[in-house]
Coordinates of C-alpha atoms and ligand atoms in Angstrom, one line a residue:
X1 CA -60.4 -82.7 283.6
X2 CA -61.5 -85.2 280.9
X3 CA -63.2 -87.2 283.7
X4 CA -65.4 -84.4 285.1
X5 CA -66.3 -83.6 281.3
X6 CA -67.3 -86.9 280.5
X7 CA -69.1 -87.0 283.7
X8 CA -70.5 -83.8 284.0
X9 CA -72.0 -85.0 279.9
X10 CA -73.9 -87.8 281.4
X11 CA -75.2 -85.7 284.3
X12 CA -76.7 -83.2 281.9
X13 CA -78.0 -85.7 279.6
X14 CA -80.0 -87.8 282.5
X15 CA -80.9 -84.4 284.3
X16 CA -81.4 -82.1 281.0
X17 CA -82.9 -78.6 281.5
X18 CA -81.7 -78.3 285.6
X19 CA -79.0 -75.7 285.1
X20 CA -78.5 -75.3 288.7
X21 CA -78.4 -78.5 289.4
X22 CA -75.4 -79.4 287.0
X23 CA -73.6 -76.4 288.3
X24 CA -73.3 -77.9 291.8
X25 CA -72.4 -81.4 290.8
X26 CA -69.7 -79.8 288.6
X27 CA -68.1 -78.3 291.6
X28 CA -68.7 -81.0 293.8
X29 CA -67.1 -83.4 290.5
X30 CA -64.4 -81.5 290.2
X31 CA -63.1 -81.8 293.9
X32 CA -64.1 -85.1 294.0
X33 CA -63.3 -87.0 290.4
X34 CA -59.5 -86.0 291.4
X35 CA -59.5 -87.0 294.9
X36 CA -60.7 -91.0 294.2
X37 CA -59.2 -91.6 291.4
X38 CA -56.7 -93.3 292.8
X39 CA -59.3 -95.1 295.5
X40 CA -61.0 -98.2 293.5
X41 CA -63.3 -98.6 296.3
X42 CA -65.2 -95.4 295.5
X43 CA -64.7 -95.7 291.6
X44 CA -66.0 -99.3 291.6
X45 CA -68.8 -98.6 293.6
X46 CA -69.9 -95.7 291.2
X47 CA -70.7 -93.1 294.5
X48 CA -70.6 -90.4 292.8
X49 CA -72.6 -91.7 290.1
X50 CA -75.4 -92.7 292.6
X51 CA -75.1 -89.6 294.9
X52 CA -75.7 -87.6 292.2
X53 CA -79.3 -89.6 291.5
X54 CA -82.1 -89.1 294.1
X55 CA -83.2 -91.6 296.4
X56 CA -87.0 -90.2 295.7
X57 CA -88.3 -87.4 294.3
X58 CA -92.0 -86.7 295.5
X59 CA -93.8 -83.9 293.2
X60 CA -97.3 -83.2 294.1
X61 CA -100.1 -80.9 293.3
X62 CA -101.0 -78.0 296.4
X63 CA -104.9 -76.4 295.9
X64 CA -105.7 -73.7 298.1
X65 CA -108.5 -70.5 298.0
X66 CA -107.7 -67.2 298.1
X67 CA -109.0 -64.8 300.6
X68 CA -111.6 -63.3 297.6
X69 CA -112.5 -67.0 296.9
X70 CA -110.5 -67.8 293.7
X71 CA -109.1 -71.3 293.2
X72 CA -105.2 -71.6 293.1
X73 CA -103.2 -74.6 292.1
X74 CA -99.3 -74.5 292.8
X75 CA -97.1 -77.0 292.7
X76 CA -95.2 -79.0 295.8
X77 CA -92.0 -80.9 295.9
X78 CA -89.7 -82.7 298.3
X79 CA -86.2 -83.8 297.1
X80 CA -85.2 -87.1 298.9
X81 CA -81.5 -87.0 298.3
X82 CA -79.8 -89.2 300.7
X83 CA -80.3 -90.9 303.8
X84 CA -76.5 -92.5 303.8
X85 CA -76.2 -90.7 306.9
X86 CA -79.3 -90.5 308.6
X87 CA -82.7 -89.4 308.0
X88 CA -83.5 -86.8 305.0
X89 CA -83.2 -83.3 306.0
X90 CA -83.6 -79.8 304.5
X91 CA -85.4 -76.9 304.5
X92 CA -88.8 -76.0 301.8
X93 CA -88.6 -72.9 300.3
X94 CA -91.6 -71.0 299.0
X95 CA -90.7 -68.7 296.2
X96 CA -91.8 -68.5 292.5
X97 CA -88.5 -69.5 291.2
X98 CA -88.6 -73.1 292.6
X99 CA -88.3 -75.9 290.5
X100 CA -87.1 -79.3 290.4
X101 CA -83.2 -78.0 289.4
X102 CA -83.4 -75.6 292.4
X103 CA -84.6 -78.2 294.7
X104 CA -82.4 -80.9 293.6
X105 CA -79.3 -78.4 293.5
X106 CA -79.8 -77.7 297.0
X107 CA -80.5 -81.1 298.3
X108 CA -77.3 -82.1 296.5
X109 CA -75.3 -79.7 298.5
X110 CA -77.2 -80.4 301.8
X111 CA -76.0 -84.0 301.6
X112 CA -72.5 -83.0 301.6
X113 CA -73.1 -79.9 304.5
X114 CA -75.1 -82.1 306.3
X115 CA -72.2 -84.5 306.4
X116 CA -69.8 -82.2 307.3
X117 CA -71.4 -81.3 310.8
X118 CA -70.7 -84.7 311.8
X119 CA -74.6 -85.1 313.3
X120 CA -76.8 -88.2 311.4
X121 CA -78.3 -86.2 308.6
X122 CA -79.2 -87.0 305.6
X123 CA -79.8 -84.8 302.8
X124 CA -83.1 -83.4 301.2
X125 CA -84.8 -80.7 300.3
X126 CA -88.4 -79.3 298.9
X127 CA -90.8 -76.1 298.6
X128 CA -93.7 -75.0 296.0
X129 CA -93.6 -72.4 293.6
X130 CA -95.7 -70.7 295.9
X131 CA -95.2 -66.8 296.4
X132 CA -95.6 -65.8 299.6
X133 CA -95.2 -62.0 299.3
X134 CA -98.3 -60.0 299.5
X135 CA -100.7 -62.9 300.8
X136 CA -102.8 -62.2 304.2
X137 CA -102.0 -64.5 307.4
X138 CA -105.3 -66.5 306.2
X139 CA -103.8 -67.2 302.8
X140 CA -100.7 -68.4 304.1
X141 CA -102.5 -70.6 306.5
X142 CA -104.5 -72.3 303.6
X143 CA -101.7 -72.5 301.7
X144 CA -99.2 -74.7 304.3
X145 CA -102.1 -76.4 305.6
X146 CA -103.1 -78.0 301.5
X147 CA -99.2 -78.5 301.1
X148 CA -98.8 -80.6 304.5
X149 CA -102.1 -82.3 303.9
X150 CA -100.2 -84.2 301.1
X151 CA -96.7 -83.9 302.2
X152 CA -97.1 -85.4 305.7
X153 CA -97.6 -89.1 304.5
X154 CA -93.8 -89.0 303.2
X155 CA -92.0 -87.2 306.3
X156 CA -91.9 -88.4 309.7
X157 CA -89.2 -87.3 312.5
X158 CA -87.8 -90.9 311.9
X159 CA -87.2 -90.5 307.8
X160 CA -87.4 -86.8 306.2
X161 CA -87.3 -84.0 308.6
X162 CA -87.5 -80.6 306.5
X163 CA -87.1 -77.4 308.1
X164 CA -87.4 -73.5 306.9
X165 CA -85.8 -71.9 304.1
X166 CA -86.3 -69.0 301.9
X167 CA -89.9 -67.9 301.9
X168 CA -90.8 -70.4 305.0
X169 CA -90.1 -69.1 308.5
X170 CA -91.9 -69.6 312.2
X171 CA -95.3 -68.6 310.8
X172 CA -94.9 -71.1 308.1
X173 CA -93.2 -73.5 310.1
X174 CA -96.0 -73.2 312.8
X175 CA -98.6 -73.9 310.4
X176 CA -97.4 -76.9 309.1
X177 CA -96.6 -78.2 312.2
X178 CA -99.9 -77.9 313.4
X179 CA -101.3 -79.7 310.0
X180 CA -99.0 -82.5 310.1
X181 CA -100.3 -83.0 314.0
X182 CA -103.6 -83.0 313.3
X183 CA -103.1 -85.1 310.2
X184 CA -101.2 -87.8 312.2
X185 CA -102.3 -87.0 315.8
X186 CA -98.7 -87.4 317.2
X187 CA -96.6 -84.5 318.7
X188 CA -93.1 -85.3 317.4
X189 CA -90.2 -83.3 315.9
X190 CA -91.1 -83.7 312.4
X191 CA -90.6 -80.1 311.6
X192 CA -87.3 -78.1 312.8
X193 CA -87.7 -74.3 313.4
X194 CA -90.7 -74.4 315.8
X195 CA -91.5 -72.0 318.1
X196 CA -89.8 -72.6 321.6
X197 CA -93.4 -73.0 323.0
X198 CA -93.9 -76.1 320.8
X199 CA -90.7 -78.1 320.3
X200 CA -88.2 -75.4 318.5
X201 CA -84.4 -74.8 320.0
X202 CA -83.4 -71.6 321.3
X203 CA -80.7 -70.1 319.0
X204 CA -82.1 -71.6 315.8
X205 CA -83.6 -68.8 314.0
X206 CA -79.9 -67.1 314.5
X207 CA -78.2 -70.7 313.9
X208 CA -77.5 -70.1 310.3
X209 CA -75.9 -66.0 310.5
X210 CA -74.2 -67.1 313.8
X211 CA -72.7 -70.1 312.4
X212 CA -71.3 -68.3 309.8
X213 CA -69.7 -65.8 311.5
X214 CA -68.4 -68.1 313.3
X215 CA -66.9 -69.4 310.4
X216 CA -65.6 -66.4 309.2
X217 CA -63.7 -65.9 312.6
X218 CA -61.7 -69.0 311.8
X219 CA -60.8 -67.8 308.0
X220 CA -59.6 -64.5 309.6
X221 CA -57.7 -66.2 313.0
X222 CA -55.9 -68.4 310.7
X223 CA -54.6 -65.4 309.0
X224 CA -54.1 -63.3 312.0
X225 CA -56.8 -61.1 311.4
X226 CA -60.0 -60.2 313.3
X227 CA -63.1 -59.0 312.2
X228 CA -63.1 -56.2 314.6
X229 CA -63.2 -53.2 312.7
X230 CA -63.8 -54.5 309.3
X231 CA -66.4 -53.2 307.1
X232 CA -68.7 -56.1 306.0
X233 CA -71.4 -56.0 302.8
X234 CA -74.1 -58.3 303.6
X235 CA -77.3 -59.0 301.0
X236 CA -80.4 -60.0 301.3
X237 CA -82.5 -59.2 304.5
X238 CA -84.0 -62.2 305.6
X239 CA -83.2 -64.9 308.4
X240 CA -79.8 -65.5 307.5
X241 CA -78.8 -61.8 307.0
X242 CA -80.4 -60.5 310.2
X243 CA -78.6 -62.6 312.3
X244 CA -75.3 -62.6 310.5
X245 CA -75.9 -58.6 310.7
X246 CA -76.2 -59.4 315.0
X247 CA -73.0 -61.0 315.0
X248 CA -71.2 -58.7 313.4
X249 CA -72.1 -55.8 315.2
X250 CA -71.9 -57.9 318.6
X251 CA -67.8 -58.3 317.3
X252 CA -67.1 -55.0 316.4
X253 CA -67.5 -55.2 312.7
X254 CA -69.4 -52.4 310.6
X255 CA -72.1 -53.6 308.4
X256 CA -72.8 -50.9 305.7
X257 CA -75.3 -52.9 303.7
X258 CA -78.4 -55.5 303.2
X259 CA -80.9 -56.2 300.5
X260 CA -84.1 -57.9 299.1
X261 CA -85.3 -58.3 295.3
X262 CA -86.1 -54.8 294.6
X263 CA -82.4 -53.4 295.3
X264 CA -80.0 -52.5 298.1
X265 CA -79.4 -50.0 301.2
X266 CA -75.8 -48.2 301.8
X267 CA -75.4 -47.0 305.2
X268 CA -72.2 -45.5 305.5
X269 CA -72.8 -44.6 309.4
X270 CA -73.2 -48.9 310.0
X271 CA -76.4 -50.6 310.8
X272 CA -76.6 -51.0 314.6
X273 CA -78.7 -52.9 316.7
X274 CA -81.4 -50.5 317.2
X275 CA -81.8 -50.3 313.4
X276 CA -81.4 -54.4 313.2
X277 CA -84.1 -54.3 315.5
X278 CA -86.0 -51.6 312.5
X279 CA -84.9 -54.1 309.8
X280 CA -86.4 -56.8 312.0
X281 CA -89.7 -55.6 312.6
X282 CA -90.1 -54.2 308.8
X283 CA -89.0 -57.6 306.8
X284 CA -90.6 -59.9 310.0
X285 CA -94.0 -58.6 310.8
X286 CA -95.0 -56.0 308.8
X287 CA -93.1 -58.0 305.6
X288 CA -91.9 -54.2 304.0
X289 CA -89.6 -53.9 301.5
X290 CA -86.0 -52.6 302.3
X291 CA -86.1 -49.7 300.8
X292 CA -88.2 -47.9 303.6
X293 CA -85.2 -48.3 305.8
X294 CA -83.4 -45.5 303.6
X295 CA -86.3 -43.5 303.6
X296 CA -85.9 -43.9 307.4
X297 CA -82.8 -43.5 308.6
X298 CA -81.8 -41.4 305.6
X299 CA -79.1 -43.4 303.2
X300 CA -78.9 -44.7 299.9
X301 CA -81.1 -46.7 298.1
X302 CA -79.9 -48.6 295.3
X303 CA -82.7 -49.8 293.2
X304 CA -82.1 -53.3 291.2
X305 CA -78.8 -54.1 292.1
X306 CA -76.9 -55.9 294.4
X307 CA -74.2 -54.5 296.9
X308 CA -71.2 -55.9 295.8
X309 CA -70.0 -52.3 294.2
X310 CA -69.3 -50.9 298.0
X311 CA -66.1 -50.9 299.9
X312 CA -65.7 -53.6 302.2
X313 CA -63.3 -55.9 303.8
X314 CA -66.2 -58.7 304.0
X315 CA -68.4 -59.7 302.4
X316 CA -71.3 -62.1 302.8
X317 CA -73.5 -63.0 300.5
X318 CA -77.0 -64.2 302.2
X319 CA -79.7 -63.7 299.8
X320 CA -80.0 -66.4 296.6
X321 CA -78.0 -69.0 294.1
X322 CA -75.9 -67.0 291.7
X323 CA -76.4 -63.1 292.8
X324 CA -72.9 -62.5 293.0
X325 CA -71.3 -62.8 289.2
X326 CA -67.6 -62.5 287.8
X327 CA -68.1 -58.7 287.6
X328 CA -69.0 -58.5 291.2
X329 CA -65.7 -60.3 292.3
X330 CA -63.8 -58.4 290.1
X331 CA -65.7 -54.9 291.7
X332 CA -65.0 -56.9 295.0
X333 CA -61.4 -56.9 294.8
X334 CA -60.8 -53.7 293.3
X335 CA -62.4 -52.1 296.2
X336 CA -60.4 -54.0 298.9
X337 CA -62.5 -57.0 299.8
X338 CA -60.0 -59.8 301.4
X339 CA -62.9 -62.4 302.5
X340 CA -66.2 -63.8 301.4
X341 CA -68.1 -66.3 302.8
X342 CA -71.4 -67.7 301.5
X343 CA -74.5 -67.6 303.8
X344 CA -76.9 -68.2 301.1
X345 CA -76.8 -71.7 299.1
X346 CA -74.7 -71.4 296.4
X347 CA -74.7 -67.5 295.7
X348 CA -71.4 -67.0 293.9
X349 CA -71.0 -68.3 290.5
X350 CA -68.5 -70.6 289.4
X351 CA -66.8 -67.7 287.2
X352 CA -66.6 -65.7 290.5
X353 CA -65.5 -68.1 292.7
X354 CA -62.2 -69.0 290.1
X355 CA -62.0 -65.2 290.5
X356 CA -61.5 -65.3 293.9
X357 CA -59.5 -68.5 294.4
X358 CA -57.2 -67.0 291.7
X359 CA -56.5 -63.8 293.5
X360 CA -56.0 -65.2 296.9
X361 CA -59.5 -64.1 298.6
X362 CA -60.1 -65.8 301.6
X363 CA -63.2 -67.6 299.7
X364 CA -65.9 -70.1 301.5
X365 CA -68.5 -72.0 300.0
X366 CA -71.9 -72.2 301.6
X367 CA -72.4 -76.2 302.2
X368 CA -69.2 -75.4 305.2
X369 CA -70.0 -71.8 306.2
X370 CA -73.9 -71.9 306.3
X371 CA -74.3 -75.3 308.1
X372 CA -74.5 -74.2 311.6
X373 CA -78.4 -73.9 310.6
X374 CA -78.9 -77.1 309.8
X375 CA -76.5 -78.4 313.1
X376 CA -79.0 -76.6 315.4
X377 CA -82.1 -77.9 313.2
X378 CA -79.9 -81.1 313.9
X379 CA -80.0 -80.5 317.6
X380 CA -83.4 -79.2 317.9
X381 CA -84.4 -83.3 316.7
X382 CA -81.8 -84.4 320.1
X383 CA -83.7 -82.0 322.0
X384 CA -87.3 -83.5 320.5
X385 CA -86.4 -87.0 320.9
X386 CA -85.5 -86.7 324.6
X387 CA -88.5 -84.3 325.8
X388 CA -86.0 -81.3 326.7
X389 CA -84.7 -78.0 325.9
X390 CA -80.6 -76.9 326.1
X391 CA -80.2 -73.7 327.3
X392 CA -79.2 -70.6 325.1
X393 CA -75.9 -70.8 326.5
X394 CA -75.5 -74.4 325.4
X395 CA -76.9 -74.8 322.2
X396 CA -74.3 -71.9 321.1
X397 CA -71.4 -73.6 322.8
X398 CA -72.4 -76.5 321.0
X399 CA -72.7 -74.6 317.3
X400 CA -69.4 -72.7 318.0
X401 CA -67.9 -76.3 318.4
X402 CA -69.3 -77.7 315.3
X403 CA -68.7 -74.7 312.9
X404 CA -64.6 -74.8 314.2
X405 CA -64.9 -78.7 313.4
X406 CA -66.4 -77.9 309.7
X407 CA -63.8 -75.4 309.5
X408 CA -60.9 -78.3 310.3
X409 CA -62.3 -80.5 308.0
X410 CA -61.6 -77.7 305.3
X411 CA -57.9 -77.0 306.0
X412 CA -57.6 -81.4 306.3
X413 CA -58.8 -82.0 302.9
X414 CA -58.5 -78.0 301.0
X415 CA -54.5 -77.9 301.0
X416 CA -53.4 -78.0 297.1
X417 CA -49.9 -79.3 296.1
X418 CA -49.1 -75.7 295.6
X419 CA -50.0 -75.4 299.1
X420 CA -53.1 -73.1 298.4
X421 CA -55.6 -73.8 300.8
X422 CA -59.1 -74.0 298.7
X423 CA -62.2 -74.0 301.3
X424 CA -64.4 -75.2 298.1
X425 CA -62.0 -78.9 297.7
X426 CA -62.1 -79.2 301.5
X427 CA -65.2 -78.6 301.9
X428 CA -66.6 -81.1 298.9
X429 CA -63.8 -83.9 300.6
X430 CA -64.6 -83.9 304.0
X431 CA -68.4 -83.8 303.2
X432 CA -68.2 -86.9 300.1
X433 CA -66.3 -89.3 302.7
X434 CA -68.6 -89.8 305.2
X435 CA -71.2 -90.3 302.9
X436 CA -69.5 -92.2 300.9
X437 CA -67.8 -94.9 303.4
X438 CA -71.7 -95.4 304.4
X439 CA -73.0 -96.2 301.6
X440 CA -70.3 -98.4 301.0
X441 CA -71.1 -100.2 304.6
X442 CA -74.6 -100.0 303.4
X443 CA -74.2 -102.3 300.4
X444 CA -76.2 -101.5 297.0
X445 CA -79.1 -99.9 298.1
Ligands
LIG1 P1 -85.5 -65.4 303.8 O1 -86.7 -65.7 303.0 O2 -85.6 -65.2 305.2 O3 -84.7 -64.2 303.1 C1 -84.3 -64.2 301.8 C2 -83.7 -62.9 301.4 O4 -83.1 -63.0 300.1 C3 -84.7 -61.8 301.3 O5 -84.1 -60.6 301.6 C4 -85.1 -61.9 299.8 O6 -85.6 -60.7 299.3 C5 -83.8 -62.2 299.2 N1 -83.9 -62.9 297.9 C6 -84.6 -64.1 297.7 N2 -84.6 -64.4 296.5 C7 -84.0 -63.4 295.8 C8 -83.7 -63.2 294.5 N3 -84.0 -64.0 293.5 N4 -83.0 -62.0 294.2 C9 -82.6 -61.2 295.1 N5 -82.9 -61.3 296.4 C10 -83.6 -62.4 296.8 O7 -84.5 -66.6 303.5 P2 -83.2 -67.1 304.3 O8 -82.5 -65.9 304.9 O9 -83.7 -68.2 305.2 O10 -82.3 -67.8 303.2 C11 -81.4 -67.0 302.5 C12 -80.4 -68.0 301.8 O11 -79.7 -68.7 302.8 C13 -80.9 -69.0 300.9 O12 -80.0 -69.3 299.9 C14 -81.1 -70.2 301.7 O13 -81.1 -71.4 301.0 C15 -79.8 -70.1 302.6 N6 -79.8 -70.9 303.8 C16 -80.8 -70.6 304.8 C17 -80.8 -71.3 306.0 C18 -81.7 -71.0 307.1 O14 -81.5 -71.6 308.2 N7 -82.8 -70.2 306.9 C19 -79.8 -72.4 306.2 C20 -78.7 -72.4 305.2 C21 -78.8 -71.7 304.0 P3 -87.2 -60.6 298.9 O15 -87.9 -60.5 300.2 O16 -87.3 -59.3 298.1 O17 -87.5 -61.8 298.1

């Protein structure tokens, strides 16, 4: 413990005012510290040390005009992490919360996630503090188009690959795409996420809620337990909820809730598909807010709060970084959750996550049970780079496979010598070794 302190006081003081950024190297440090001390080659070498420091850190300024004329100025950043393992990759997120802890945060924990799927990618991440909500199709368009029109001379399917994230999905990727090939007149995969007509893989918008599901699957099977039956909590209602939503239903579970900003919906009944397909169109094309689902099929709206105060077996949080606090586990527990597993990066505080490791929840950390996104982003590159497309049928088999490998990783590196099995210590292992042991190879670089 007095390592990671005296670590964790250097972090802060190189990296001060990046809250979430210190809170995921703690929990990376404190898996990690433990694990090689007793491994000079790691200490000597000062990995963690340098993993924690960016390769490069690009932070530029994005002008765009408003449909009424007016000059905006926002401001654009990509996160350059690693590239231990391969080139940088990792999706930009547009929302008016980003900043450079959020973005380093998340590239931090894509490095290790990235690692853990066992495909060459490195880690990165990026996005403006751009809000998307409430700006026309035009707006958007001049928005992406200023952001790649600086952005495209550090990317290239070779060396930084970003993808989608919150606030940036097929109309944003689409627009960038067509920027960056105008900008460099080449067709490659520089973008993942792309429309099947111009590059994308099938299954990737539902990589990341599949993936996890998938996940979840293996949590319950090792406990002899299925999810058939179960009532699941989901929140937020975006890409990764949707499809996590499909799953769920397609097994047999009942999904009684999803979310955005403004609040959450509590459908006792269970959301089905034809009212995933409602949730669909409302949050997709016409970009409503979820609250005109309980005004449509008649259940609860619970303005400004998040779901965790339902009944549920499951729960999956897939909105945001720290939307589920101490209290919520507590409420979690008490009303008979058994399992949670993180879609969204980081969503679960640290106070909440000792919760749940300290009553014996079945508890998984995003960097293992959200990956299968970035696996299929990872394939989608395969698929570029040869000129073909893998069927629907494959690109699942092949996600299915890489979300049971993640899932061995965790049980090879999470057992405690109490014989706890901690998905968080696995997880942080199995990702740090890879990386690690290349940059080793690698030299000082
Ligand atoms: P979307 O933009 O599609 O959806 C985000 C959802 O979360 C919306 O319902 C949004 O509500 C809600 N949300 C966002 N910010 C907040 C906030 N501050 N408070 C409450 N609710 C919020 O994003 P994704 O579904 O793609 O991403 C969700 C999470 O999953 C993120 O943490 C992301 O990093 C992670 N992730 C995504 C992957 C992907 O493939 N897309 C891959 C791996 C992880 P509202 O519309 O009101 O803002």
């Amino acid at each position: 413990m007095k390592s990671v302190n005296s670590f964790m006081s250097r972090i802060i003081k190189r990296n001060p005012g990046e809250p979430e950024f210190h809170q995921a190297v703690q929990e990376v440090a404190e898996s990690v510290l433990p694990y090689i001390e007793d491994k000079p080659v790691y200490v000597k070498t000062k990995i963690l040390e340098r993993m924690t420091e960016p390769e490069r850190v690009i932070i530029f300024r994005v002008p765009w005009m408003t449909d009424s004329g007016e000059v905006e100025v926002n401001r654009g950043f990509r996160v350059q992490m690693s590239s231990a393992i391969g080139p940088y990759k990792g999706g930009l997120r547009f929302h008016p919360s980003v900043n450079l802890s959020t973005l380093k945060f998340l590239a931090f924990e894509q490095t290790f996630k990235n690692s853990l799927t066992q495909l060459p990618l490195g880690g990165g991440k990026g996005g403006s503090d751009f809000d998307p909500k409430g700006k026309s199709d035009r707006e958007i368009m001049n928005f992406c188009q200023s952001f790649m029109t600086e952005l495209f001379r550090h990317i290239h399917s070779d060396n930084d690959v970003p993808a989608g994230d919150i606030g940036v999905g097929a109309r944003e990727i689409g627009f960038m795409f067509g920027q960056y090939k105008r900008l460099k007149n080449e067709f490659t995969g520089v973008l993942t996420g792309k429309g099947h007509s111009y590059g994308g893989s099938l299954i990737r918008p539902e990589a990341t809620g599949y993936g996890l599901v998938y996940f979840v699957l293996h949590m319950l099977k090792l406990h002899q337990r299925s999810i058939d039956g179960k009532i699941v909590a989901i929140s937020g209602s975006g890409n990764v909820a949707q499809y996590a939503l499909e799953k769920c239903i397609e097994l047999g579970a009942k999904v009684v809730t999803l979310s955005d900003s403004s609040g959450y919906i509590y459908d006792q009944n269970g959301i089905d598909a034809d009212k995933l397909a409602y949730v669909m169109r409302l949050k997709n094309e016409e970009r409503g807010r979820i609250k005109a689902y309980a005004e449509r099929f008649g259940c609860a709206f619970v303005a400004g709060k998040t779901p965790w105060e339902v009944n549920c077996d499951i729960a999956l949080p897939c909105a945001t970084q720290n939307e589920l606090l101490e209290e919520d586990a507590k409420m979690l527990i008490k009303n008979g959750c058994f399992c949670v597993a993180e879609g969204a990066n980081m969503p679960c505080t640290p106070e909440a996550i000792e919760i749940f490791e300290n009553n014996d929840i079945l508890y998984a950390p995003g960097k293992a049970t959200n990956a299968g996104g970035v696996a299929v982003s990872g394939l989608e590159m395969s698929q570029n780079a040869l000129r073909l497309s893998w069927s629907r049928a494959e690109v699942d088999q092949k996600l299915q496979e890489i979300m049971e490998n993640i899932h061995r990783t965790c049980i090879q590196y999470g057992y405690q010598p109490d014989g706890r099995l901690s998905y968080v210590q696995g997880a942080n292992i199995g990702g740090f070794i890879r990386v690690a042991d290349a940059m080793i190879a690698q030299g000082l670089v």
